[in-house]
Coordinates of C-alpha atoms and ligand atoms in Angstrom, one line a residue:
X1183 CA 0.0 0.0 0.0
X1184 CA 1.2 3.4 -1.0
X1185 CA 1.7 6.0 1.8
X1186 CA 1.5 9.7 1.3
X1187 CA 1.0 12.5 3.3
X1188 CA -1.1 15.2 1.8
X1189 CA -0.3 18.4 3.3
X1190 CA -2.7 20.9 2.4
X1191 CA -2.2 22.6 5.9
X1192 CA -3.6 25.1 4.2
X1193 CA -7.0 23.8 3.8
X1194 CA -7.4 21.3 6.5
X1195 CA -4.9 22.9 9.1
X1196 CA -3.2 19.6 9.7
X1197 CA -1.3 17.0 7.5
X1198 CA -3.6 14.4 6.4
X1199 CA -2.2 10.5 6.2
X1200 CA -3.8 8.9 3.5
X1201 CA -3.1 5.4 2.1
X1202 CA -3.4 5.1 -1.5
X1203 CA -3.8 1.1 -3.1
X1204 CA -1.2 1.7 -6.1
X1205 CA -3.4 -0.8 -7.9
X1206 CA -6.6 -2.5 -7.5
X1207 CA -10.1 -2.7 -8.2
X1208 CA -11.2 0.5 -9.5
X1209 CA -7.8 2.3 -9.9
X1210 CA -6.9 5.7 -8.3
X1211 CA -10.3 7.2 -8.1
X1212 CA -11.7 4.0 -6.3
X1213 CA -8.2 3.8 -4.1
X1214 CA -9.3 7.8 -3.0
X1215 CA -12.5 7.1 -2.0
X1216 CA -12.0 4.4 0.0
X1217 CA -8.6 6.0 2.0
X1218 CA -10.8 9.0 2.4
X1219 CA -13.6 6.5 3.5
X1220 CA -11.5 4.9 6.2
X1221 CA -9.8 8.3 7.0
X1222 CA -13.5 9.5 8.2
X1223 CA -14.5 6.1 9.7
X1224 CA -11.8 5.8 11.6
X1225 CA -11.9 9.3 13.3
X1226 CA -8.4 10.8 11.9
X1227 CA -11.2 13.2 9.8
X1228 CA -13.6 14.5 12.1
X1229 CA -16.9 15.8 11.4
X1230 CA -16.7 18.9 10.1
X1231 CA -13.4 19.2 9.0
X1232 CA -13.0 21.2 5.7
X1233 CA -11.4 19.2 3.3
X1234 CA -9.1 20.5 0.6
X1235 CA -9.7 21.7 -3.0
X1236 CA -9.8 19.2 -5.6
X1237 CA -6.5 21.0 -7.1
X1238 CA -4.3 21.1 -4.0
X1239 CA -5.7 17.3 -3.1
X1240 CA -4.7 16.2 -6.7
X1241 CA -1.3 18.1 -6.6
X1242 CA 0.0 16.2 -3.4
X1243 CA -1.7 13.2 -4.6
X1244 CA -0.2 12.9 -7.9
X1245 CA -3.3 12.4 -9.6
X1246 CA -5.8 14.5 -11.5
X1247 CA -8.1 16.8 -10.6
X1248 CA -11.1 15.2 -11.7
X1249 CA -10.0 12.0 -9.6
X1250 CA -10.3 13.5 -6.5
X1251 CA -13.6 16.1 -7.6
X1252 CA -15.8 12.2 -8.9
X1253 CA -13.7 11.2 -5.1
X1254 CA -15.5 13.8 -3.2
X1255 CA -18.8 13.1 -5.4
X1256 CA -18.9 9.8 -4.8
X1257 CA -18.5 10.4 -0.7
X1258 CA -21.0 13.4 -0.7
X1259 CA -23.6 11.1 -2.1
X1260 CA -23.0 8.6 0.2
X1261 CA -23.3 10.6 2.8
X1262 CA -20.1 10.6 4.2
X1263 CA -18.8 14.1 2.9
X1264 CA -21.2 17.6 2.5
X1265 CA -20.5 19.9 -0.2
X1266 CA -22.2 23.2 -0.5
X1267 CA -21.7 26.4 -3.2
X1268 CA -18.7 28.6 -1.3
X1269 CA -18.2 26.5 1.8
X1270 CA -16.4 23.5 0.4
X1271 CA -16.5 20.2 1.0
X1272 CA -16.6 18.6 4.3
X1273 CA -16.8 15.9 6.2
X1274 CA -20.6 15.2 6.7
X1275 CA -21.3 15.8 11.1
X1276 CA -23.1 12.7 11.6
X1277 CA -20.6 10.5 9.5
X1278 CA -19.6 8.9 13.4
X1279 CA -16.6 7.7 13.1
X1280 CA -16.4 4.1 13.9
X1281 CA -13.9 4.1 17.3
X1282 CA -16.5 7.0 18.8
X1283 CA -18.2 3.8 20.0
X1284 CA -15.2 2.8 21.4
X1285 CA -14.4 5.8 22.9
X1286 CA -16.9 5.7 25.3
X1287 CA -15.4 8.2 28.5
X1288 CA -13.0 6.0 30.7
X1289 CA -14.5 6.8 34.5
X1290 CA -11.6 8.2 36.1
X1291 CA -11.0 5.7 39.3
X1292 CA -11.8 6.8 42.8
X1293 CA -9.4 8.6 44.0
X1294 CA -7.8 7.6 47.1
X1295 CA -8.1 10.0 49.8
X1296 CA -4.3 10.6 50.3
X1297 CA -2.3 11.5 53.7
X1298 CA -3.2 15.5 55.0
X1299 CA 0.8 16.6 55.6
X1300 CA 3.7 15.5 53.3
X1301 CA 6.4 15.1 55.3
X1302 CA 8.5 12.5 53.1
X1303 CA 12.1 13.3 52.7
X1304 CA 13.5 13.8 49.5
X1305 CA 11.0 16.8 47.8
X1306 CA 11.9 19.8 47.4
X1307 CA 9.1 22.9 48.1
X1308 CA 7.6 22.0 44.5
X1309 CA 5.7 25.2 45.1
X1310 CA 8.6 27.4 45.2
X1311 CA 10.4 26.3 41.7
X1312 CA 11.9 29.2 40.3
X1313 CA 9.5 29.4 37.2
X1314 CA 10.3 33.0 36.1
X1315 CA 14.1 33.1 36.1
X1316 CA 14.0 28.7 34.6
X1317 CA 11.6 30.7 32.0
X1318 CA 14.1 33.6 31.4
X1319 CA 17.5 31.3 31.5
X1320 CA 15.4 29.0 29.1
X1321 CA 14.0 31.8 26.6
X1322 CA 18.0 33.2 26.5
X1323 CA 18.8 29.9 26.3
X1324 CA 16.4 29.1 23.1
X1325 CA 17.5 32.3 21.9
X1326 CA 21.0 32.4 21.9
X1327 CA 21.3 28.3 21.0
X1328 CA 23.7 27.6 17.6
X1329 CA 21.6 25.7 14.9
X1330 CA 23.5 22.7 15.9
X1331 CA 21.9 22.6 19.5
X1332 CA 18.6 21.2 17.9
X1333 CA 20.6 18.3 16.1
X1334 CA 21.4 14.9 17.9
X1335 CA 23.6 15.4 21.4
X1336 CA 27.1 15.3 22.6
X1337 CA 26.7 12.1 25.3
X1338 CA 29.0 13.9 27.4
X1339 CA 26.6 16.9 27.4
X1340 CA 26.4 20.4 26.4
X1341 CA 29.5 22.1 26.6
X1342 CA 28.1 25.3 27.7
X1343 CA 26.6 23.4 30.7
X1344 CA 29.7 21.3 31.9
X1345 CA 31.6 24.8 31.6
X1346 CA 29.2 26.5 33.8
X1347 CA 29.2 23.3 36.0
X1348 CA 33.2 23.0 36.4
X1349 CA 33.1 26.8 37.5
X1350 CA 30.3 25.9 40.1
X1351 CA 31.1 23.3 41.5
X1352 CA 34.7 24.6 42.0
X1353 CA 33.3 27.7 43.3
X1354 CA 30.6 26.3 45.5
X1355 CA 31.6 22.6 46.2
X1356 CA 35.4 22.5 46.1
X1357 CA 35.5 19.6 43.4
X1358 CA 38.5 20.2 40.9
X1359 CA 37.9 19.0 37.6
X1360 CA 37.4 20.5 34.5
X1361 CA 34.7 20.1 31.7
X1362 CA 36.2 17.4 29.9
X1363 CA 36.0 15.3 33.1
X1364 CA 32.3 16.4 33.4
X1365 CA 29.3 13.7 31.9
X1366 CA 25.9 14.9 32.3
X1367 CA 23.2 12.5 32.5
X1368 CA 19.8 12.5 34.0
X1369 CA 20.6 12.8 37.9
X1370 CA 21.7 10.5 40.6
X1371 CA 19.9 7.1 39.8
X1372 CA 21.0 7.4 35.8
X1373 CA 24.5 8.0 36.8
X1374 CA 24.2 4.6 38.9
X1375 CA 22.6 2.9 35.6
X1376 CA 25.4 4.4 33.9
X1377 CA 28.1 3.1 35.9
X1378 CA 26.8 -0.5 37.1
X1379 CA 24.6 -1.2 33.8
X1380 CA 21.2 -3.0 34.3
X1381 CA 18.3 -1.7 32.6
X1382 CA 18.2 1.5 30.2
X1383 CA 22.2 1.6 31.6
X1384 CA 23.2 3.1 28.1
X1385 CA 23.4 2.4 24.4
X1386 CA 26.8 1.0 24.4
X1387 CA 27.9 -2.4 25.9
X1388 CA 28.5 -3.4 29.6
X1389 CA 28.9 -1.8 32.5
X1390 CA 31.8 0.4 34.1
X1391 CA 32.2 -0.8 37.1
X1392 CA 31.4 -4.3 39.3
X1393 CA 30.5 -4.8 42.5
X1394 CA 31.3 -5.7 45.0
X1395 CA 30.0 -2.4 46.2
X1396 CA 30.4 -0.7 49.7
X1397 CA 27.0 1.4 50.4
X1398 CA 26.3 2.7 53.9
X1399 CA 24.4 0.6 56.1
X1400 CA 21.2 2.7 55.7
X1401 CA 20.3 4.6 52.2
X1402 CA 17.9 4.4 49.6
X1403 CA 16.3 1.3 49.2
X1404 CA 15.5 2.2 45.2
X1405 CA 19.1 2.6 44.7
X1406 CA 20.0 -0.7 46.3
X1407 CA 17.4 -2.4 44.4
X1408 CA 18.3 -0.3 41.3
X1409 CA 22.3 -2.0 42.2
X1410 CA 20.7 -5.7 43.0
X1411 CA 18.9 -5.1 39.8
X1412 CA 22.3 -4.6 37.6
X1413 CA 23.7 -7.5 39.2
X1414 CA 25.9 -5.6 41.9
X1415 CA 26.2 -7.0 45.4
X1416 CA 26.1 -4.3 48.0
X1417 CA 27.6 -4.5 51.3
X1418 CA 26.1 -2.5 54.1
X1419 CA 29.0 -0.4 55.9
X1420 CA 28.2 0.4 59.6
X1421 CA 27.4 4.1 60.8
X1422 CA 28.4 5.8 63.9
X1423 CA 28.3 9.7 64.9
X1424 CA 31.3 10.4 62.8
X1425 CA 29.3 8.4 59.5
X1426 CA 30.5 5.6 57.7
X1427 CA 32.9 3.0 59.4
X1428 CA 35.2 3.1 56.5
X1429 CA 37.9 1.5 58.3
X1430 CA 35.5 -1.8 58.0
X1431 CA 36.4 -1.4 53.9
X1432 CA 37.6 -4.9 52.8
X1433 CA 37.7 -6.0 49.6
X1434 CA 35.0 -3.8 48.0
X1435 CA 36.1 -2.4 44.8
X1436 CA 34.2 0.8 45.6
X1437 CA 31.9 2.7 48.0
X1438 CA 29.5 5.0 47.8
X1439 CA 28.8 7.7 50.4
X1440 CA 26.7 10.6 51.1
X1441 CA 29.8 12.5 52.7
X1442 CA 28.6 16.0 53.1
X1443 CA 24.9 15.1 54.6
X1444 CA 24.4 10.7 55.2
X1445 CA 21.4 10.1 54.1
X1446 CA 19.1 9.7 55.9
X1447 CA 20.6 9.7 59.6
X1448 CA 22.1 13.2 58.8
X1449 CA 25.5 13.2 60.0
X1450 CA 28.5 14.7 57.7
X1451 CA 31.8 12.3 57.5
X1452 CA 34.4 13.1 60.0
X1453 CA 37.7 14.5 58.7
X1454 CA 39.4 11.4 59.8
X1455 CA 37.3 9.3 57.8
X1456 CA 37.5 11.6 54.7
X1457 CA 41.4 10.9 54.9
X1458 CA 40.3 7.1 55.4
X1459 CA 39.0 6.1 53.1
X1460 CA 41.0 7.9 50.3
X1461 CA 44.0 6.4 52.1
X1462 CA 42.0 2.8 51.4
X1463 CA 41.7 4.1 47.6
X1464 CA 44.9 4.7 47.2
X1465 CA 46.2 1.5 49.1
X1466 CA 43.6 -1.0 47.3
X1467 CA 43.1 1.0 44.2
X1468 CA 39.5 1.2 45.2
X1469 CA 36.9 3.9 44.1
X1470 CA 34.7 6.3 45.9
X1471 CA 31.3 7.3 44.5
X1472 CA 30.4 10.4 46.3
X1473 CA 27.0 11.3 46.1
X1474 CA 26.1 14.9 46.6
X1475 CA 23.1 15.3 46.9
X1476 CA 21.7 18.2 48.9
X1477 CA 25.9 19.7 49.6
X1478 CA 24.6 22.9 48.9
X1479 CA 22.2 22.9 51.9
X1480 CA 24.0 23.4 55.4
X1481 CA 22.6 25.7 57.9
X1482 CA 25.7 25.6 60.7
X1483 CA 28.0 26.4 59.0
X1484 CA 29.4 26.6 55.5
X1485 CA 28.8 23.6 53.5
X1486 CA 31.8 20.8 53.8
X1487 CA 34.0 20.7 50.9
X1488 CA 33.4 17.7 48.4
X1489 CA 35.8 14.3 49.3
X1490 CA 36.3 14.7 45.5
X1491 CA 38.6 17.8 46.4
X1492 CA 41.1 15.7 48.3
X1493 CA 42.0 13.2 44.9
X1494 CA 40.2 13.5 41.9
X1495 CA 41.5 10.4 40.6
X1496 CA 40.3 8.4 43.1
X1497 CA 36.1 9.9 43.5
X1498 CA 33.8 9.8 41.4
X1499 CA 31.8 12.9 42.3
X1500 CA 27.8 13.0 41.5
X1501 CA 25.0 15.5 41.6
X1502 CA 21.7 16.6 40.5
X1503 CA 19.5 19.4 40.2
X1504 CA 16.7 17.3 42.2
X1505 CA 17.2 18.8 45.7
X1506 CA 18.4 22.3 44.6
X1507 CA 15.8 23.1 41.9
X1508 CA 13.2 19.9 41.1
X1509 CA 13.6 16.2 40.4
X1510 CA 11.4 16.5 37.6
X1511 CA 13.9 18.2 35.2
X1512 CA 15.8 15.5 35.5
X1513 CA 19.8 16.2 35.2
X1514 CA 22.3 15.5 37.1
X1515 CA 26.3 15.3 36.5
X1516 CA 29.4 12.9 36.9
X1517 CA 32.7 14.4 37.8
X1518 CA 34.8 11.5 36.3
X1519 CA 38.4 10.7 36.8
X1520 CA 40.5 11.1 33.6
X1521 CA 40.7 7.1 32.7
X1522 CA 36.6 7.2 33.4
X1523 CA 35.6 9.1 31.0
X1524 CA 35.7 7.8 27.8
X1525 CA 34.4 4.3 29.6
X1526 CA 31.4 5.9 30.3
X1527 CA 30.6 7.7 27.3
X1528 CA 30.9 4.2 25.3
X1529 CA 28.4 3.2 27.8
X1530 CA 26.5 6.5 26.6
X1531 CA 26.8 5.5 23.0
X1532 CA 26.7 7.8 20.0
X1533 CA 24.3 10.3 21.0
X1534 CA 22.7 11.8 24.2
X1535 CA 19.7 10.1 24.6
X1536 CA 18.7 11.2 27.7
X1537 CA 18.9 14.3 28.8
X1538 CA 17.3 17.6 26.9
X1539 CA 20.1 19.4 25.3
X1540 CA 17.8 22.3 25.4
X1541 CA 17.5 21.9 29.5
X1542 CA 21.1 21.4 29.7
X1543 CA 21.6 24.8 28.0
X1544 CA 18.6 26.6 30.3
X1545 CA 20.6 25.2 33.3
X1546 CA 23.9 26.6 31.8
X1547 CA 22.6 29.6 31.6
X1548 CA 20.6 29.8 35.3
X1549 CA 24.2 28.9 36.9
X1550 CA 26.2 31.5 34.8
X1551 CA 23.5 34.6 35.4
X1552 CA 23.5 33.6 38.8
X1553 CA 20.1 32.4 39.0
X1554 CA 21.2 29.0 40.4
X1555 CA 23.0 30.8 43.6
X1556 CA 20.6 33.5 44.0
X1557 CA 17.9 30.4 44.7
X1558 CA 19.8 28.0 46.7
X1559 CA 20.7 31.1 49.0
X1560 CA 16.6 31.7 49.2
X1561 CA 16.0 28.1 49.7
X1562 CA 18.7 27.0 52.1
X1563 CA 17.3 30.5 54.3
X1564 CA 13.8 28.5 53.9
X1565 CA 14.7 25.4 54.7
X1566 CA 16.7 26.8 58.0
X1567 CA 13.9 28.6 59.6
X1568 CA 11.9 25.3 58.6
X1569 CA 14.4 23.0 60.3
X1570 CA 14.4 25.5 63.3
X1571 CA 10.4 25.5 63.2
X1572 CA 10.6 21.8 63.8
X1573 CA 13.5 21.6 66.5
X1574 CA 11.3 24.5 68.5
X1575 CA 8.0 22.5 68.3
X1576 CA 9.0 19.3 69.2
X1577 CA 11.3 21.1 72.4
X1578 CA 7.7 22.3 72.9
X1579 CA 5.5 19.3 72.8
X1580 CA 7.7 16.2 72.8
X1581 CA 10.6 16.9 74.7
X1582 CA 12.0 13.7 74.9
X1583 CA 12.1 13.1 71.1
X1584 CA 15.7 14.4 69.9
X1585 CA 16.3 15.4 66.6
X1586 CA 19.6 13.9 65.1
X1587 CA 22.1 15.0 62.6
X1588 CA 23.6 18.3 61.6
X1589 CA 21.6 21.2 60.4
X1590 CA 21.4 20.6 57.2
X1591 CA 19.8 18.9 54.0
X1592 CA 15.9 18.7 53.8
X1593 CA 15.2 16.5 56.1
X1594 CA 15.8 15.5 60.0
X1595 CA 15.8 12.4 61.6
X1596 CA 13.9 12.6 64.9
X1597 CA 15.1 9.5 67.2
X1598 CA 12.6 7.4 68.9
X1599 CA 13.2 5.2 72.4
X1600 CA 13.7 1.5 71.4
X1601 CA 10.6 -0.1 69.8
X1602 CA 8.7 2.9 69.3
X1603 CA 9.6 3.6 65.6
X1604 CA 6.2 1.1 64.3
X1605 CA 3.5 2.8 66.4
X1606 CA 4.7 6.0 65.8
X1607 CA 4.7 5.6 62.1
X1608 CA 1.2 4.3 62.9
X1609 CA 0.5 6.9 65.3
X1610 CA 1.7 9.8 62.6
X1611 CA -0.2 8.1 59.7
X1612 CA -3.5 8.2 61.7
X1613 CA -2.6 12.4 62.1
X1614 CA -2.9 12.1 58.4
X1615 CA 1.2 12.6 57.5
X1616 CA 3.1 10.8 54.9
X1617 CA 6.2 10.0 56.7
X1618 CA 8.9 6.8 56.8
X1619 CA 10.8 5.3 60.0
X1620 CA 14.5 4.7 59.7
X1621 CA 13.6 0.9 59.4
X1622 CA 12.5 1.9 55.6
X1623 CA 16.4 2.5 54.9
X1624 CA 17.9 -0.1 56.5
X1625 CA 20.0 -2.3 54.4
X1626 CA 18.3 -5.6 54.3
X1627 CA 21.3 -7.6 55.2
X1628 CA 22.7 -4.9 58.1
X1629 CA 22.6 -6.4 61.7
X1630 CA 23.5 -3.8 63.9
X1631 CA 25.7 -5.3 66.8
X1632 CA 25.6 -2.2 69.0
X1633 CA 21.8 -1.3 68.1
X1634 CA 24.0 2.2 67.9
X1635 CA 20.9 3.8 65.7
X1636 CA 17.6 2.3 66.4
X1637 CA 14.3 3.8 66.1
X1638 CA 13.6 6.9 64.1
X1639 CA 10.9 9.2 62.0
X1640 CA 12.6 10.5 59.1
X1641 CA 10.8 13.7 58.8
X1642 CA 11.1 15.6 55.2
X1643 CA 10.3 19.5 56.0
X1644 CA 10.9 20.7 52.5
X1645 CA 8.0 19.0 50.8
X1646 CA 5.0 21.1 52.1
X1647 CA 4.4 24.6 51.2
X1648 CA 5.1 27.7 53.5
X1649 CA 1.2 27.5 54.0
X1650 CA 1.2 24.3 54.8
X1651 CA 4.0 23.3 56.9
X1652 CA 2.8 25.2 60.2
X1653 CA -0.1 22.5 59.9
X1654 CA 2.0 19.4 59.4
X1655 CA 4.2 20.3 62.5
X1656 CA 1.1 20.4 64.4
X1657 CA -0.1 17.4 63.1
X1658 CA 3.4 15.8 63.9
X1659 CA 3.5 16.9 67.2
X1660 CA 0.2 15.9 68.2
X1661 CA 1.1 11.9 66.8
X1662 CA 4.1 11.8 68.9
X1663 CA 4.4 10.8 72.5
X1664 CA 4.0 14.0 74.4
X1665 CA 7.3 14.6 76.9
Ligands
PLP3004 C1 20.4 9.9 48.8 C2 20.0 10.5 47.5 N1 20.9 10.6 46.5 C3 20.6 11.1 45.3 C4 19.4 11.6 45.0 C5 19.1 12.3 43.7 O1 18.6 11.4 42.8 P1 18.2 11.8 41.4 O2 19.2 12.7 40.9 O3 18.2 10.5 40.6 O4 16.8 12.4 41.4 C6 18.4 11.5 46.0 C7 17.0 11.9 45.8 O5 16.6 13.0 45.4 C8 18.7 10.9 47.3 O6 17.8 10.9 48.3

């Protein structure tokens, strides 16, 4: 069957797909009708749509103009197609076309009556995006992009982007590298995929690294399973009050920490350890993954310099945009070390096939204008007074409930007696809040011989709006034990 698209955009205001028979019963005029036929049967020409004129039809067609005219004449008597002096000819308004019967509206499902107060970790106040300066860096962006932005991508990334990035993360993160060490991708969890393989890992073949992997005894159950998933044993590291027990490193080829911020129990790496564990690197020519994930938010102090600063060649530093601006965007970047970087692009493959080249550009421009720093300064004032909101309430109402960590990130970790952690989850869920117990991020094979961390709320403060967060501490104090 012959395809063509008849574009007379003109006339009909959209491209019309019709199939034409190249031969059969009837010839071309027959072939017409019945393509035109099935066009309005099948709903892709709705009922009063204005056709076009027999000479514009016959020109993209390819056939003469008295084909399509005895076409339309054949239709209009059967009652598919009207035709009136002036107007045109159009499709007829009770020609139904045949999947209307089909279409019969889908009843949306009930919808479930969700929790009242959102206090999961790991959102971001999605009501205070930055929407006019994203729309401004984007419009420049648009505006200012070469021709050759709108072809296929660089897999390492825009370099406007990893130039910006570089100078950030310098600037703001103490990370040395340079944009050829830079690979964006689309945030934490891709980077993982990247790295490990497993599903949607990248166009190219295997994976850049194997497992065994050191992760910290409690994390993020979706990145373990995203690990277990690629084929990657992980094995849970111990935690005390200065983080990860990286002296306990064995024969891992690599670790991954959340240095700056553990996630979730909220306390930054001691110094010691930093020089630990780098020391284990260099002595086992192991690998840290540092995961960065909300560095930029620390309300004691300045933020803690990336591990990354203290041997590039031995850290691979990663980040995303989903703390600081929104995890819907979607990027995130990989500060490689020199012999990582063309491993991981092969893994990439030819062309960028994740992340918007277009985005990548909007967010090289919000971190050049300053955009970028002007809202994480905003954000991280936010999030302080709502950190300080909770410590004061719960000093008000519940007393004996301390909350753990340093000040930072966008969530706390409020620590429970033993036992408790279960019925207060309960407890807070019949308060109508969304929130998870530590238990949630355990690592499944982690026996804790000490019981050093036992039961906790992790308690996200970021997610709710301004308006709504004085209502979800309230809530929160009320489900736990008074002192
Ligand atoms: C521990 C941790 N790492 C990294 C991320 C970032 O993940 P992604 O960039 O895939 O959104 C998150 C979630 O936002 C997280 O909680």
């Amino acid at each position: 069957m012959a395809e063509t698209w008849v574009n007379s955009a003109e006339r009909i205001g959209a491209d019309l797909h019709l199939e034409l028979e190249p031969t059969g019963p009837g010839g071309r005029r027959a072939a017409l009708i019945r393509a035109l036929r099935d066009a309005v049967r099948g709903g892709r020409l709705a009922p009063g749509t204005l056709l076009p004129p027999y000479r514009s039809l016959a020109a993209d067609l390819g056939v003469a103009r008295n084909t399509v005219a005895d076409a339309y004449a054949e239709l209009v008597a059967e009652g598919w197609l009207t035709a009136r002096q002036g107007s045109g000819t159009r499709v007829a308004e009770r020609a139904e076309p045949l999947r209307a019967a089909a279409r019969v509206p889908v009843k949306a499902p009930p919808r479930a009556r969700g929790p009242r107060h959102d206090l999961r970790q790991g959102k971001p106040d999605a009501s205070e995006f930055p929407r006019a300066a994203w729309l401004a860096s984007y419009r420049r962006a648009l505006q200012q992009a070469p021709n050759e932005a709108f072809g296929p991508g660089d897999p390492a990334g825009r370099v406007e982007l990893r130039e910006a990035l570089a100078e950030y993360l310098a600037r703001a993160r103490g990370v040395r590298t340079e944009p050829a060490r830079i690979v964006v991708c689309s945030g934490f969890a891709h980077a993982l995929r990247l790295l490990f393989g497993g599903t949607s890992g990248g166009g190219g073949t295997g994976a850049v690294l194997r497992g065994p992997l050191a992760v910290e005894a409690y994390g993020l159950g979706f990145h373990r399973e995203l690990l277990a998933a690629a084929g990657v044993r992980t094995v849970p590291l111990p935690l005390d009050e200065d983080g990860a027990r990286v002296g306990q490193l064995d024969r891992e080829r690599a670790v991954l920490l959340t240095p700056a911020h553990q996630f979730p129990t909220g306390g930054p790496l001691h110094p010691e350890r930093r020089a630990a564990v780098i020391d284990w690197a260099r002595a086992r020519g192991g690998l840290i993954l540092e995961d960065d994930y909300d560095g930029e938010f620390r309300y004691d102090r300045r933020p803690v310099g990336a591990v990354q600063g203290l041997d590039p060649e031995r850290v691979i530093h990663l980040g995303s945009v989903s703390k600081s601006l929104s995890p819907a965007l979607r990027l995130g970047w990989m500060v490689l070390p020199e012999r990582y970087v063309a491993p991981v692009l092969a893994v990439k493959g030819e062309r960028e096939g994740w992340a918007s080249a277009l985005d990548q550009l909007a967010l090289a421009d919000f971190l050049a204008s300053g955009s970028y720093d002007r809202h994480v300064r905003r954000m991280r004032q936010r999030y302080r007074r709502r950190r300080d909101r909770l410590v004061a309430a719960l000093a008000t109402h519940a007393p004996r409930v301390e909350v753990t960590g340093v000040a930072a990130g966008l969530h706390a970790v409020l620590r429970l007696p033993p036992g408790t952690e279960r019925s207060a989850v309960k407890a807070a869920a019949w308060h109508g809040i969304a929130l998870d117990g530590l238990a949630e991020f355990r690592h499944p094979e982690f026996q804790d011989p000490e019981g050093g961390l036992s039961d906790g709320l992790v308690v996200g403060y970021a997610a709710p709006s301004e308006a709504a967060y004085g209502a979800a501490l309230e809530a929160l104090c009320q489900a736990l034990p008074p002192g």
